[in-house]
Amino acid sequence: MIDARHKAALGEILGDSGIVANAADMAVYENGARYDQGRAAFVLRPRDTVQASACVAYCVREGIALVPQSGNTGLVSGSTPDGDGSQAVLSLDRMTQGFELDIDNRSLRLDAGFRLSDVNARLEQEGLFFPIDLGADPRVGGMLATNTGGSRFLRYGDVRRNVLGVKVVLADEQGTVLDLMSGLRKNNTGVDWKQLFIGTSGAFGIVTECVLNLEPLPRQVSTAYLVPRNGSDVMPLLRAMEERLGAYLSAFEGMSKNAVSAALSHVPSLKNPFQGGNIPHYVILAEISRSWTPRDGEQPLDAVLETVLADLWQDGALADAFVGPAHEMWALRHALSEGVKHLGRLIAFDLSFRRGDIMAFCDHMKAEMPARFPGVTICDFGHIGDGGVHFNLVVDKSASLDKDFEYRLRDWVFAVAVEKFHGSFSAEHGIGRKNQSYYDRYTQQKNKDLAVGLKRLTSPGRLGAVRFG
Amino acid sequence: MIDARHKAALGEILGDSGIVANAADMAVYENGARYDQGRAAFVLRPRDTVQASACVAYCVREGIALVPQSGNTGLVSGSTPDGDGSQAVLSLDRMTQGFELDIDNRSLRLDAGFRLSDVNARLEQEGLFFPIDLGADPRVGGMLATNTGGSRFLRYGDVRRNVLGVKVVLADEQGTVLDLMSGLRKNNTGVDWKQLFIGTSGAFGIVTECVLNLEPLPRQVSTAYLVPRNGSDVMPLLRAMEERLGAYLSAFEGMSKNAVSAALSHVPSLKNPFQGGNIPHYVILAEISRSWTPRDGEQPLDAVLETVLADLWQDGALADAFVGPAHEMWALRHALSEGVKHLGRLIAFDLSFRRGDIMAFCDHMKAEMPARFPGVTICDFGHIGDGGVHFNLVVDKSASLDKDFEYRLRDWVFAVAVEKFHGSFSAEHGIGRKNQSYYDRYTQQKNKDLAVGLKRLTSPGRLGAVRFG
């Protein structure tokens, strides 16, 4: 319920259409993409940085807590209000005016409310794209706040690597706008402040505009499935492909038998590509790509991949390997998440490790799980090339589910991942309310103290779903 | 002159060989690579992070100002003490013990005192390298503090992109050690604190250990000189090469006629590669490379480059282009700096721009220079692919040199670069004492305030050659 005084003051800034305060229209801003349901006091929809700044200044002065929301596709409750109904949402969904391509600089200056799919659709005719490949279709501001990674991280890096500038509204009484929009690729004239607003869930400021690095669009793509003889062959295969394919290599995704099996059973459009229909213990989807159309005298890309696979075959690390149509091979990879959901209750983890520890972690968990949590099946897959694992657990209906079951399971998985294997409890999804307690538990005290200080320094007002202090 | 009490206390930490306090031995730590001469109170040479932390804690408690020094190869007086003799130097030159290669993670964990050349010599047999290509041979800690770029930025990025972890000693009374050494490639669990210590000259903390990303070593290299018809053809050529060569493209360096001419005149080992010996108005050195040895059925790399040049020739942007031996082509590029120095008094600038503005900036300066600063010749060259320009000015002996001449010239160049063309006054060399006044002039007040706050938060003690507040 919006206070009449707030409504009048914010209406002055945004116009009536810029405030949403009735229950029916707020629902879409209150509920997360997959998990959470919150309650908003009201929703603000600025059209530009000036309006956003004025809204933030007002809310800070009035003590109103704000949760910035972009595409609201995140998975950690980082962009929705909590359940108590006192937080307001500041949505970027109307910030879709500015869109300036700088073709020479290979960069794009734009408002933070554009969806990734819209950005790339507009860029296609220029032969360029923003090279973050995700299952979801977020808005750009949220991609920065989350520092999303995705399936082509190995080739293009994360959002952090591809941001050349940001404009940020700080949560202070002035709604200070920090203009860091240089768009320069090389600039060492002090602190690179934009880094603080990338991957920190909007708690230190709201990114309202940005400059993105663009990459030449792939014009040729070739994919293969690789079946390693053993788990211990996965890393040597990755190293060999990196050496023999360099930056051609644009994806190296791992898929466990359980995950593949779930997808093939539950997604009818898929066909089983494996010999005799026998799903291997572990499968790697490798992709190579290049940004030009085929040229005279040049070996076709499939032949390049086949030559390299033949070399790897000689090394004895492969049980099987075959090149196939990219859309079919990716279709299976993209269906894993959907397939796994059909098996039972899903408890999902977004972990990362130094690359050499991924298989060891998974082996360790497979060995320990039956005794500790009978009835829980591991259906892991992920971005092996960058150390990321979507470690998905499916709880059988037979499992005994006391009310603390999920907490105990989560605590144990995180303890092994973080304490034993020195991994991350959130590789690419961020913190949000969902991972707040693990931030509190696993962050060194000094780092927490620094975050508290940084919060005071940048955005002392109540901003964001994550509590840094 | 070191106080006996300090000598005793610091000797307890470092042993006698860890303190340098006599004039003769201090000289090498007091003088910069090219420009400056300072005076140190004494020099501390810790062997590891624990010693460094103890030294820093002592100095902070005693109010002793510390300047961290790594390879001391920088060009902005960022690693040497000032002239008053009260600052102590903390050198990383004995921090060369830890060196742990993680072959699966393609990363290296090491002490910050290693020289770049030593790192790459040790890695060569593994087919890996740290891909920052510089004229100098710095130690690693200084490379992080400077965020060095270099000639292969276009392909591999800067130091920031290639750092996976740091250990930092903060200048507080405890000499707090911040351990950010995860080595993870994907990790979004809060502020990415390591970003604050990269490119900030050691003012917020001293990097004593780090984890570096490594890349597969190039096994094939091919280079060409491209002569654009006009300055306005340079960017279309770059764009076309990026599209048609993707990540093969590992360098795209611009060389002005004046710079090439100086090198060819003054470096006897070079031969003039141009038709009829006529040096073109502007030359681009393009390099492509790949990490594997030649394979059956694969087009040789020179042929790839020739095919692309033939395509570009069709577009009409080229006046000339030819493939040649990489070592000869690079020899000319590397001789530019030396050649230019022979022409007269050199006043050097390390600027950067959005890429499309580079040629416009140079044209503007060429048009304006004769009237404003007669007798000054522009000998620019640089890393066009990432927007960097080594904008070198040579002052003829005939120029009238009042004592403010260099200040006026610098002020004007920076004003045009920063105010008119929205470029950077330090692309890859950092701030140091040399650029302090330009930091003070061109940094937005809010950013300065944030830096002051960040300094208090991290390293309230007197640390570093740069004053952030």
mmCIF file with all atom_site columns, C-alpha atoms in Angstrom, chain A residues 120-230:
data_model
loop_
_atom_site.group_PDB
_atom_site.id
_atom_site.type_symbol
_atom_site.label_atom_id
_atom_site.label_alt_id
_atom_site.label_comp_id
_atom_site.label_asym_id
_atom_site.label_entity_id
_atom_site.label_seq_id
_atom_site.pdbx_PDB_ins_code
_atom_site.Cartn_x
_atom_site.Cartn_y
_atom_site.Cartn_z
_atom_site.occupancy
_atom_site.B_iso_or_equiv
_atom_site.pdbx_formal_charge
_atom_site.auth_seq_id
_atom_site.auth_comp_id
_atom_site.auth_asym_id
_atom_site.auth_atom_id
_atom_site.pdbx_PDB_model_num
ATOM 1   C CA . ASN A 1 120 ? 21.634 -9.195  -30.140 1.00 0.00 ? 120 ASN A CA 1
ATOM 2   C CA . ALA A 1 121 ? 18.739 -9.022  -32.601 1.00 0.00 ? 121 ALA A CA 1
ATOM 3   C CA . ARG A 1 122 ? 19.559 -5.367  -33.285 1.00 0.00 ? 122 ARG A CA 1
ATOM 4   C CA . LEU A 1 123 ? 23.268 -6.106  -33.665 1.00 0.00 ? 123 LEU A CA 1
ATOM 5   C CA . GLU A 1 124 ? 22.931 -9.067  -35.976 1.00 0.00 ? 124 GLU A CA 1
ATOM 6   C CA . GLN A 1 125 ? 22.878 -7.035  -39.171 1.00 0.00 ? 125 GLN A CA 1
ATOM 7   C CA . GLU A 1 126 ? 26.173 -5.454  -38.151 1.00 0.00 ? 126 GLU A CA 1
ATOM 8   C CA . GLY A 1 127 ? 27.791 -8.856  -37.730 1.00 0.00 ? 127 GLY A CA 1
ATOM 9   C CA . LEU A 1 128 ? 28.342 -8.222  -34.026 1.00 0.00 ? 128 LEU A CA 1
ATOM 10  C CA . PHE A 1 129 ? 26.976 -9.559  -30.743 1.00 0.00 ? 129 PHE A CA 1
ATOM 11  C CA . PHE A 1 130 ? 27.283 -9.246  -26.995 1.00 0.00 ? 130 PHE A CA 1
ATOM 12  C CA . PRO A 1 131 ? 28.938 -12.590 -26.354 1.00 0.00 ? 131 PRO A CA 1
ATOM 13  C CA . ILE A 1 132 ? 27.298 -13.757 -23.121 1.00 0.00 ? 132 ILE A CA 1
ATOM 14  C CA . ASP A 1 133 ? 25.316 -16.893 -23.855 1.00 0.00 ? 133 ASP A CA 1
ATOM 15  C CA . LEU A 1 134 ? 22.638 -17.692 -21.313 1.00 0.00 ? 134 LEU A CA 1
ATOM 16  C CA . GLY A 1 135 ? 19.642 -19.928 -20.894 1.00 0.00 ? 135 GLY A CA 1
ATOM 17  C CA . ALA A 1 136 ? 17.571 -16.988 -19.658 1.00 0.00 ? 136 ALA A CA 1
ATOM 18  C CA . ASP A 1 137 ? 16.835 -13.669 -21.366 1.00 0.00 ? 137 ASP A CA 1
ATOM 19  C CA . PRO A 1 138 ? 17.773 -11.044 -18.766 1.00 0.00 ? 138 PRO A CA 1
ATOM 20  C CA . ARG A 1 139 ? 17.922 -7.288  -19.115 1.00 0.00 ? 139 ARG A CA 1
ATOM 21  C CA . VAL A 1 140 ? 21.402 -5.822  -19.360 1.00 0.00 ? 140 VAL A CA 1
ATOM 22  C CA . GLY A 1 141 ? 21.474 -4.075  -15.980 1.00 0.00 ? 141 GLY A CA 1
ATOM 23  C CA . GLY A 1 142 ? 20.827 -7.330  -14.180 1.00 0.00 ? 142 GLY A CA 1
ATOM 24  C CA . MET A 1 143 ? 23.505 -9.068  -16.206 1.00 0.00 ? 143 MET A CA 1
ATOM 25  C CA . LEU A 1 144 ? 25.989 -6.542  -14.846 1.00 0.00 ? 144 LEU A CA 1
ATOM 26  C CA . ALA A 1 145 ? 24.673 -6.799  -11.295 1.00 0.00 ? 145 ALA A CA 1
ATOM 27  C CA . THR A 1 146 ? 25.016 -10.592 -11.495 1.00 0.00 ? 146 THR A CA 1
ATOM 28  C CA . ASN A 1 147 ? 28.172 -10.743 -13.642 1.00 0.00 ? 147 ASN A CA 1
ATOM 29  C CA . THR A 1 148 ? 26.632 -13.546 -15.646 1.00 0.00 ? 148 THR A CA 1
ATOM 30  C CA . GLY A 1 149 ? 28.868 -16.145 -17.250 1.00 0.00 ? 149 GLY A CA 1
ATOM 31  C CA . GLY A 1 150 ? 27.188 -18.798 -19.378 1.00 0.00 ? 150 GLY A CA 1
ATOM 32  C CA . SER A 1 151 ? 28.193 -21.378 -21.931 1.00 0.00 ? 151 SER A CA 1
ATOM 33  C CA . ARG A 1 152 ? 30.778 -19.418 -23.933 1.00 0.00 ? 152 ARG A CA 1
ATOM 34  C CA . PHE A 1 153 ? 32.738 -18.070 -20.960 1.00 0.00 ? 153 PHE A CA 1
ATOM 35  C CA . LEU A 1 154 ? 35.722 -20.108 -22.072 1.00 0.00 ? 154 LEU A CA 1
ATOM 36  C CA . ARG A 1 155 ? 35.979 -18.068 -25.251 1.00 0.00 ? 155 ARG A CA 1
ATOM 37  C CA . TYR A 1 156 ? 34.545 -14.655 -24.341 1.00 0.00 ? 156 TYR A CA 1
ATOM 38  C CA . GLY A 1 157 ? 34.725 -14.409 -20.555 1.00 0.00 ? 157 GLY A CA 1
ATOM 39  C CA . ASP A 1 158 ? 32.061 -13.070 -18.239 1.00 0.00 ? 158 ASP A CA 1
ATOM 40  C CA . VAL A 1 159 ? 30.172 -9.785  -18.217 1.00 0.00 ? 159 VAL A CA 1
ATOM 41  C CA . ARG A 1 160 ? 33.020 -8.163  -16.272 1.00 0.00 ? 160 ARG A CA 1
ATOM 42  C CA . ARG A 1 161 ? 35.394 -8.737  -19.149 1.00 0.00 ? 161 ARG A CA 1
ATOM 43  C CA . ASN A 1 162 ? 32.935 -7.229  -21.596 1.00 0.00 ? 162 ASN A CA 1
ATOM 44  C CA . VAL A 1 163 ? 31.937 -4.013  -19.846 1.00 0.00 ? 163 VAL A CA 1
ATOM 45  C CA . LEU A 1 164 ? 33.687 -0.823  -20.954 1.00 0.00 ? 164 LEU A CA 1
ATOM 46  C CA . GLY A 1 165 ? 31.649 1.630   -18.950 1.00 0.00 ? 165 GLY A CA 1
ATOM 47  C CA . VAL A 1 166 ? 28.752 2.099   -16.545 1.00 0.00 ? 166 VAL A CA 1
ATOM 48  C CA . LYS A 1 167 ? 26.551 4.873   -15.250 1.00 0.00 ? 167 LYS A CA 1
ATOM 49  C CA . VAL A 1 168 ? 25.460 4.231   -11.689 1.00 0.00 ? 168 VAL A CA 1
ATOM 50  C CA . VAL A 1 169 ? 22.926 5.830   -9.351  1.00 0.00 ? 169 VAL A CA 1
ATOM 51  C CA . LEU A 1 170 ? 24.159 5.688   -5.772  1.00 0.00 ? 170 LEU A CA 1
ATOM 52  C CA . ALA A 1 171 ? 21.754 5.333   -2.874  1.00 0.00 ? 171 ALA A CA 1
ATOM 53  C CA . ASP A 1 172 ? 22.605 8.542   -1.069  1.00 0.00 ? 172 ASP A CA 1
ATOM 54  C CA . GLU A 1 173 ? 20.405 11.519  -0.288  1.00 0.00 ? 173 GLU A CA 1
ATOM 55  C CA . GLN A 1 174 ? 21.318 13.166  -3.584  1.00 0.00 ? 174 GLN A CA 1
ATOM 56  C CA . GLY A 1 175 ? 20.908 10.073  -5.738  1.00 0.00 ? 175 GLY A CA 1
ATOM 57  C CA . THR A 1 176 ? 24.435 10.810  -6.954  1.00 0.00 ? 176 THR A CA 1
ATOM 58  C CA . VAL A 1 177 ? 25.104 9.709   -10.508 1.00 0.00 ? 177 VAL A CA 1
ATOM 59  C CA . LEU A 1 178 ? 28.540 8.271   -11.119 1.00 0.00 ? 178 LEU A CA 1
ATOM 60  C CA . ASP A 1 179 ? 29.469 8.612   -14.770 1.00 0.00 ? 179 ASP A CA 1
ATOM 61  C CA . LEU A 1 180 ? 32.038 5.967   -15.726 1.00 0.00 ? 180 LEU A CA 1
ATOM 62  C CA . MET A 1 181 ? 30.998 5.747   -19.352 1.00 0.00 ? 181 MET A CA 1
ATOM 63  C CA . SER A 1 182 ? 34.330 6.347   -21.086 1.00 0.00 ? 182 SER A CA 1
ATOM 64  C CA . GLY A 1 183 ? 34.081 3.287   -23.301 1.00 0.00 ? 183 GLY A CA 1
ATOM 65  C CA . LEU A 1 184 ? 37.885 3.121   -23.293 1.00 0.00 ? 184 LEU A CA 1
ATOM 66  C CA . ARG A 1 185 ? 39.542 -0.273  -23.548 1.00 0.00 ? 185 ARG A CA 1
ATOM 67  C CA . LYS A 1 186 ? 42.765 0.861   -21.920 1.00 0.00 ? 186 LYS A CA 1
ATOM 68  C CA . ASN A 1 187 ? 42.695 3.403   -19.130 1.00 0.00 ? 187 ASN A CA 1
ATOM 69  C CA . ASN A 1 188 ? 44.745 3.385   -15.950 1.00 0.00 ? 188 ASN A CA 1
ATOM 70  C CA . THR A 1 189 ? 44.063 6.652   -14.204 1.00 0.00 ? 189 THR A CA 1
ATOM 71  C CA . GLY A 1 190 ? 42.985 5.435   -10.794 1.00 0.00 ? 190 GLY A CA 1
ATOM 72  C CA . VAL A 1 191 ? 40.520 2.997   -9.309  1.00 0.00 ? 191 VAL A CA 1
ATOM 73  C CA . ASP A 1 192 ? 38.444 1.176   -11.911 1.00 0.00 ? 192 ASP A CA 1
ATOM 74  C CA . TRP A 1 193 ? 35.249 1.941   -10.035 1.00 0.00 ? 193 TRP A CA 1
ATOM 75  C CA . LYS A 1 194 ? 32.945 0.141   -12.408 1.00 0.00 ? 194 LYS A CA 1
ATOM 76  C CA . GLN A 1 195 ? 34.292 -3.173  -11.080 1.00 0.00 ? 195 GLN A CA 1
ATOM 77  C CA . LEU A 1 196 ? 32.499 -2.588  -7.774  1.00 0.00 ? 196 LEU A CA 1
ATOM 78  C CA . PHE A 1 197 ? 29.088 -2.522  -9.374  1.00 0.00 ? 197 PHE A CA 1
ATOM 79  C CA . ILE A 1 198 ? 29.583 -5.677  -11.401 1.00 0.00 ? 198 ILE A CA 1
ATOM 80  C CA . GLY A 1 199 ? 28.494 -8.857  -9.659  1.00 0.00 ? 199 GLY A CA 1
ATOM 81  C CA . THR A 1 200 ? 27.311 -7.143  -6.470  1.00 0.00 ? 200 THR A CA 1
ATOM 82  C CA . SER A 1 201 ? 23.538 -7.356  -6.957  1.00 0.00 ? 201 SER A CA 1
ATOM 83  C CA . GLY A 1 202 ? 22.949 -3.624  -7.056  1.00 0.00 ? 202 GLY A CA 1
ATOM 84  C CA . ALA A 1 203 ? 23.769 -3.166  -3.390  1.00 0.00 ? 203 ALA A CA 1
ATOM 85  C CA . PHE A 1 204 ? 26.405 -0.476  -4.039  1.00 0.00 ? 204 PHE A CA 1
ATOM 86  C CA . GLY A 1 205 ? 24.504 1.362   -6.749  1.00 0.00 ? 205 GLY A CA 1
ATOM 87  C CA . ILE A 1 206 ? 22.092 0.835   -9.624  1.00 0.00 ? 206 ILE A CA 1
ATOM 88  C CA . VAL A 1 207 ? 23.600 0.510   -13.084 1.00 0.00 ? 207 VAL A CA 1
ATOM 89  C CA . THR A 1 208 ? 21.281 2.492   -15.370 1.00 0.00 ? 208 THR A CA 1
ATOM 90  C CA . GLU A 1 209 ? 23.427 2.775   -18.509 1.00 0.00 ? 209 GLU A CA 1
ATOM 91  C CA . CYS A 1 210 ? 26.509 0.993   -19.765 1.00 0.00 ? 210 CYS A CA 1
ATOM 92  C CA . VAL A 1 211 ? 29.014 0.529   -22.576 1.00 0.00 ? 211 VAL A CA 1
ATOM 93  C CA . LEU A 1 212 ? 29.452 -3.054  -23.734 1.00 0.00 ? 212 LEU A CA 1
ATOM 94  C CA . ASN A 1 213 ? 32.220 -4.679  -25.697 1.00 0.00 ? 213 ASN A CA 1
ATOM 95  C CA . LEU A 1 214 ? 30.924 -6.463  -28.797 1.00 0.00 ? 214 LEU A CA 1
ATOM 96  C CA . GLU A 1 215 ? 32.453 -9.378  -30.660 1.00 0.00 ? 215 GLU A CA 1
ATOM 97  C CA . PRO A 1 216 ? 32.227 -10.479 -34.292 1.00 0.00 ? 216 PRO A CA 1
ATOM 98  C CA . LEU A 1 217 ? 29.290 -12.842 -34.740 1.00 0.00 ? 217 LEU A CA 1
ATOM 99  C CA . PRO A 1 218 ? 30.219 -16.500 -35.332 1.00 0.00 ? 218 PRO A CA 1
ATOM 100 C CA . ARG A 1 219 ? 29.554 -17.463 -38.969 1.00 0.00 ? 219 ARG A CA 1
ATOM 101 C CA . GLN A 1 220 ? 30.722 -21.056 -38.773 1.00 0.00 ? 220 GLN A CA 1
ATOM 102 C CA . VAL A 1 221 ? 30.146 -23.440 -35.908 1.00 0.00 ? 221 VAL A CA 1
ATOM 103 C CA . SER A 1 222 ? 31.106 -27.054 -35.455 1.00 0.00 ? 222 SER A CA 1
ATOM 104 C CA . THR A 1 223 ? 30.329 -29.292 -32.502 1.00 0.00 ? 223 THR A CA 1
ATOM 105 C CA . ALA A 1 224 ? 31.273 -32.735 -31.243 1.00 0.00 ? 224 ALA A CA 1
ATOM 106 C CA . TYR A 1 225 ? 30.468 -35.054 -28.397 1.00 0.00 ? 225 TYR A CA 1
ATOM 107 C CA . LEU A 1 226 ? 33.525 -36.464 -26.676 1.00 0.00 ? 226 LEU A CA 1
ATOM 108 C CA . VAL A 1 227 ? 33.284 -39.447 -24.393 1.00 0.00 ? 227 VAL A CA 1
ATOM 109 C CA . PRO A 1 228 ? 36.307 -39.661 -22.081 1.00 0.00 ? 228 PRO A CA 1
ATOM 110 C CA . ARG A 1 229 ? 37.505 -43.100 -21.033 1.00 0.00 ? 229 ARG A CA 1
ATOM 111 C CA . ASN A 1 230 ? 37.537 -41.995 -17.396 1.00 0.00 ? 230 ASN A CA 1
#
